[in-house]
PDB file of C-alpha atoms in Angstrom:
ATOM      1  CA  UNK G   1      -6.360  -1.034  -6.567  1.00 80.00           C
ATOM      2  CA  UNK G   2      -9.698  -1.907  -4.463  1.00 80.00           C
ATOM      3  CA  UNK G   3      -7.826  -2.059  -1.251  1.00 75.00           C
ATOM      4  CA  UNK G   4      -6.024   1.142  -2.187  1.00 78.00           C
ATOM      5  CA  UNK G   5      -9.629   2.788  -2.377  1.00 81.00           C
ATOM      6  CA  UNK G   6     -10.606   0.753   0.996  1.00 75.00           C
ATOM      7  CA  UNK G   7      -7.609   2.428   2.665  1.00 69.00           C
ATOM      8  CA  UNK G   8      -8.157   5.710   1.609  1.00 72.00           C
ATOM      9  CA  UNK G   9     -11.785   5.513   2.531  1.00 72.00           C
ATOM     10  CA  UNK G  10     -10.809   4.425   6.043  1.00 62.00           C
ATOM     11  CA  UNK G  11     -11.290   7.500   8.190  1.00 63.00           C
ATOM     12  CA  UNK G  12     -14.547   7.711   6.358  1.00 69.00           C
ATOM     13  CA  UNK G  13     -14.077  10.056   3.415  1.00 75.00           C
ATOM     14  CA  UNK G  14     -11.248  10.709   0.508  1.00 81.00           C
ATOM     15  CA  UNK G  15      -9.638  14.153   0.695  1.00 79.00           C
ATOM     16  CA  UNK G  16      -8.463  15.767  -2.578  1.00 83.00           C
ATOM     17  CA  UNK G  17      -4.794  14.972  -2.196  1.00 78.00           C
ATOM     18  CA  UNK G  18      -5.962  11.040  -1.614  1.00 80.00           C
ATOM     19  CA  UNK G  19      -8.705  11.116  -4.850  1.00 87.00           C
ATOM     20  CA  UNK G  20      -5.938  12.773  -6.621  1.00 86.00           C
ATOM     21  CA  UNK G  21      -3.387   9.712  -5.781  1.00 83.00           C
ATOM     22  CA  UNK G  22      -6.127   7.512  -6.874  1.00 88.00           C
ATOM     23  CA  UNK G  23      -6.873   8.593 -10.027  1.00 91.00           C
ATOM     24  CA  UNK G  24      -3.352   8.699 -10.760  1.00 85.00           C
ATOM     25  CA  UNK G  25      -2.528   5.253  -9.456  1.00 84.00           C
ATOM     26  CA  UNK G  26      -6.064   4.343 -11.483  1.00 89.00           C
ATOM     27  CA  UNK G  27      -3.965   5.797 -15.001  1.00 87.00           C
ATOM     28  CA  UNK G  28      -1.424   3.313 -13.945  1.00 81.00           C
ATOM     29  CA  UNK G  29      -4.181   0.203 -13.979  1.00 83.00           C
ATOM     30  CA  UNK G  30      -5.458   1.862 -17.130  1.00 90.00           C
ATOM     31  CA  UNK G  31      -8.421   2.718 -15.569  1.00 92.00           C
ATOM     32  CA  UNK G  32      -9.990   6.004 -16.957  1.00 94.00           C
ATOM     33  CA  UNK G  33     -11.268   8.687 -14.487  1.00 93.00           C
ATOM     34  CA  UNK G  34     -14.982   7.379 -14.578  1.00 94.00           C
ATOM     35  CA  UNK G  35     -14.213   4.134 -13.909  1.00 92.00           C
ATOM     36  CA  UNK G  36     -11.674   5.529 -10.687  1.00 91.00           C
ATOM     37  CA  UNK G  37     -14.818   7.140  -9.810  1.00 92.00           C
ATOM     38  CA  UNK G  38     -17.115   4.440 -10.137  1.00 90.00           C
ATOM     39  CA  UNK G  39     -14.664   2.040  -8.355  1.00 89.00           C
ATOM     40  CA  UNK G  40     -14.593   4.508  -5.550  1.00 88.00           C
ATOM     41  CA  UNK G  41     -18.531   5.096  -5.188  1.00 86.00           C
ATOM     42  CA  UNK G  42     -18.825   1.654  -5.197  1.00 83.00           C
ATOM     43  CA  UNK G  43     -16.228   0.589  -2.772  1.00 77.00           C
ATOM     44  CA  UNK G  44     -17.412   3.360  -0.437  1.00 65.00           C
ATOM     45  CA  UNK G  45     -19.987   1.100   1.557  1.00 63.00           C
ATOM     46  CA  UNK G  46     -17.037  -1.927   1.890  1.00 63.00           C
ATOM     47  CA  UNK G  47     -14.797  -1.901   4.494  1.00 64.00           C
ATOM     48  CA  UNK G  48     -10.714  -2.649   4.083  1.00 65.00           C
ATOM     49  CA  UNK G  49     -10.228  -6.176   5.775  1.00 72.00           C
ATOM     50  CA  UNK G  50      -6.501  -6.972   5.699  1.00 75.00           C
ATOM     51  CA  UNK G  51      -5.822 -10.550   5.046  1.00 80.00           C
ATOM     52  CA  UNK G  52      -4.368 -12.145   8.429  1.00 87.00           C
ATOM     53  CA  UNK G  53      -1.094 -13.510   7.147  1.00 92.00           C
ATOM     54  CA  UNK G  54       1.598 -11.850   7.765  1.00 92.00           C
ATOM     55  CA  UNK G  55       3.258 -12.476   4.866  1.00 94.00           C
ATOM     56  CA  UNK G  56      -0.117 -11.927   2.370  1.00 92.00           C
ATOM     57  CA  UNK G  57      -0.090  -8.359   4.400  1.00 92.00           C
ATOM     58  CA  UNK G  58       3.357  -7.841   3.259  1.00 94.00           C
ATOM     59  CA  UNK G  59       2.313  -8.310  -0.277  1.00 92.00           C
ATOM     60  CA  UNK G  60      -0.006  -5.839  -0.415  1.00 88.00           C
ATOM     61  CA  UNK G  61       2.260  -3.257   0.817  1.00 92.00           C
ATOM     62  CA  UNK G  62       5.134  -4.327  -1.482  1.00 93.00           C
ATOM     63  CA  UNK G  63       2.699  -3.610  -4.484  1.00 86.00           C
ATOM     64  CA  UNK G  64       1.678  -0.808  -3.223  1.00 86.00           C
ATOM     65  CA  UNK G  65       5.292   0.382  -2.715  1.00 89.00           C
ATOM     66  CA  UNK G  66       5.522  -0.683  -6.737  1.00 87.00           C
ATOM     67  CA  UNK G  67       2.570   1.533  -7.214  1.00 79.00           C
ATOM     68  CA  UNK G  68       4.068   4.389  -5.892  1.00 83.00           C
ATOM     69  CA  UNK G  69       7.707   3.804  -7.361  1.00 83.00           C
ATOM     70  CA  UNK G  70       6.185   3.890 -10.765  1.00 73.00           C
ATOM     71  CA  UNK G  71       6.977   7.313 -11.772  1.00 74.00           C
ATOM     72  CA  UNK G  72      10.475   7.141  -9.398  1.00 81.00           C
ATOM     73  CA  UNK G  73       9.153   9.669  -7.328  1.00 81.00           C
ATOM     74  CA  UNK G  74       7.516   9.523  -3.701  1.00 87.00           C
ATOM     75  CA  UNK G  75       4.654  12.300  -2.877  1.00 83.00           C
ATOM     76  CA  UNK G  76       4.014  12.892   0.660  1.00 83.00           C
ATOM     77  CA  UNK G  77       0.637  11.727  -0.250  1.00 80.00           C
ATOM     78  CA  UNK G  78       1.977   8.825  -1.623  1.00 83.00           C
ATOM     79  CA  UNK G  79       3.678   8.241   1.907  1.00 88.00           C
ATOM     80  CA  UNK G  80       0.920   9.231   3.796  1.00 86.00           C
ATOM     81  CA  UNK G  81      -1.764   6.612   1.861  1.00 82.00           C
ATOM     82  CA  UNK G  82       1.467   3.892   2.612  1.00 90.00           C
ATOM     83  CA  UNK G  83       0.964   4.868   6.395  1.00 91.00           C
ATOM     84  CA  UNK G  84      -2.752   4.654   6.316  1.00 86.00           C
ATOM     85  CA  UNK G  85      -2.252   0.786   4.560  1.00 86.00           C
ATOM     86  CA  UNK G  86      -0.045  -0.329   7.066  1.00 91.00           C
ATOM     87  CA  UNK G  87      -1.823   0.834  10.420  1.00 90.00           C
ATOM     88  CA  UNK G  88      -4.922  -0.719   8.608  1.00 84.00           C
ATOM     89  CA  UNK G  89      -3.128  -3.914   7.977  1.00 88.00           C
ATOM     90  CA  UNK G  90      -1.982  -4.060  12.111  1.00 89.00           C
ATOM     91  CA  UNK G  91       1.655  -3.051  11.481  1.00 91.00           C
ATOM     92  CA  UNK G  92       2.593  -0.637  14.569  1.00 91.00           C
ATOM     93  CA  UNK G  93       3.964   2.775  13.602  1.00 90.00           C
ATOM     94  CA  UNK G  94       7.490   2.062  14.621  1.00 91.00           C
ATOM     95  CA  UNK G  95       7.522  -0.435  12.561  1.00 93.00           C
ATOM     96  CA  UNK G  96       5.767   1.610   9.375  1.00 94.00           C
ATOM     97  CA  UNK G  97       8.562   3.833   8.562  1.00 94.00           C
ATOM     98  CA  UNK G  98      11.557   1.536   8.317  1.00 95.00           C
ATOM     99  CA  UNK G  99       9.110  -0.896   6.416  1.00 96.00           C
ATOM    100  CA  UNK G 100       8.931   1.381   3.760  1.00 96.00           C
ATOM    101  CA  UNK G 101      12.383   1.862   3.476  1.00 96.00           C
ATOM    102  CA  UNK G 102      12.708  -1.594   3.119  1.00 96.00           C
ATOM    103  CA  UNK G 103      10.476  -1.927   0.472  1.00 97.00           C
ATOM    104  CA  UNK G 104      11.196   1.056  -1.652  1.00 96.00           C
ATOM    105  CA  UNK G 105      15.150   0.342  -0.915  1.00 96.00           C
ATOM    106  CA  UNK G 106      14.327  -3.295  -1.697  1.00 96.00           C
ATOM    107  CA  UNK G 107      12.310  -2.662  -4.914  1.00 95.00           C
ATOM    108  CA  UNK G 108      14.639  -0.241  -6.473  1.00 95.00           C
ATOM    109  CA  UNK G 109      17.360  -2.995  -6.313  1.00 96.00           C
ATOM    110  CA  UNK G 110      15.527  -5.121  -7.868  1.00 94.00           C
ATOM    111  CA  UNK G 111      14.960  -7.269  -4.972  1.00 95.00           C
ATOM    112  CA  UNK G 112      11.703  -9.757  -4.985  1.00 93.00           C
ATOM    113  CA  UNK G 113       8.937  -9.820  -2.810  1.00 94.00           C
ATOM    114  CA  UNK G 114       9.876 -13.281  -0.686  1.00 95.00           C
ATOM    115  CA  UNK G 115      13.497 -11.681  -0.514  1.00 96.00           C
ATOM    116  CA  UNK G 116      12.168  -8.419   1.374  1.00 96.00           C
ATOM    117  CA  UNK G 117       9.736 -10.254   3.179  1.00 95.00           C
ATOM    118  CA  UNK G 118      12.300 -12.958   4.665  1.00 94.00           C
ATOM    119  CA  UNK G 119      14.697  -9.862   5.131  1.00 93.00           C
ATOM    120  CA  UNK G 120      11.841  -7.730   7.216  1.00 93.00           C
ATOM    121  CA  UNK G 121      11.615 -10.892   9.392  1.00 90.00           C
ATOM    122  CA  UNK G 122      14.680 -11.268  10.144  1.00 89.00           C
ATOM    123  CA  UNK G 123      15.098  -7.649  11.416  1.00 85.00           C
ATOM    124  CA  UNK G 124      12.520  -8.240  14.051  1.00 69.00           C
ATOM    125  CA  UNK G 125      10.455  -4.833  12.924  1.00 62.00           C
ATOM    126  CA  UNK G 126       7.381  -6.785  13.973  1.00 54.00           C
ATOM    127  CA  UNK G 127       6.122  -7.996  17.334  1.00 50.00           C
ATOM    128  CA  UNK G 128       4.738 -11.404  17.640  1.00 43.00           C
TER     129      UNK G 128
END
């Protein structure tokens, strides 16, 4: 959930549609909407630093993609706090959108994290 805040707080503030998403991801953690707020005030002076594996920067999309697939629905907000993840975790924006298609393909099949990831891999979305 921290790097969810990180990511929204990238470009320096969190607009309504993105505090909005976080609260309701926070509901998901069963975090109430002081402690969202607390989380977010605190976090604010942290930066988001991606991990450098490729495959530990995969994970943190795929559960954000199970974030987002909780409810079975996909806001544009949603997609738009996926896009700001990615691009902060070095993936290149051709390679964002089938990515998430991937993983919200993948997920709702049931498919498990080390299955997607080997899958993206093979596909070559990524440049090495």
């Amino acid at each position: 959930f921290i790097h969810l805040i990180q990511v929204a707080l990238a470009d320096g503030e969190i607009d309504s549609n993105e505090l909005a998403l976080l609260h309701r991801f926070g509901k998901r953690f069963s975090l109430t909407e002081q402690e969202v707020d607390l989380l977010i005030r605190e976090e604010s002076s942290h930066f988001y630093s991606p991990p450098y594996e490729l495959e530990k920067r995969f994970e943190q999309l795929y559960n954000a993609v199970e974030i987002i697939l909780a409810d079975n629905q996909i806001s544009s907000g949603e997609k738009s706090l996926f896009k700001k993840l990615a691009i902060a975790a070095s993936f290149s924006d051709e390679t964002i959108a089938p990515l998430f298609d991937l993983l919200v393909g993948g997920i709702r099949e049931d498919k498990d994290e080390q299955e997607l990831f080997e899958k993206f891999r093979k596909a070559r979305f990524f440049r090495s």
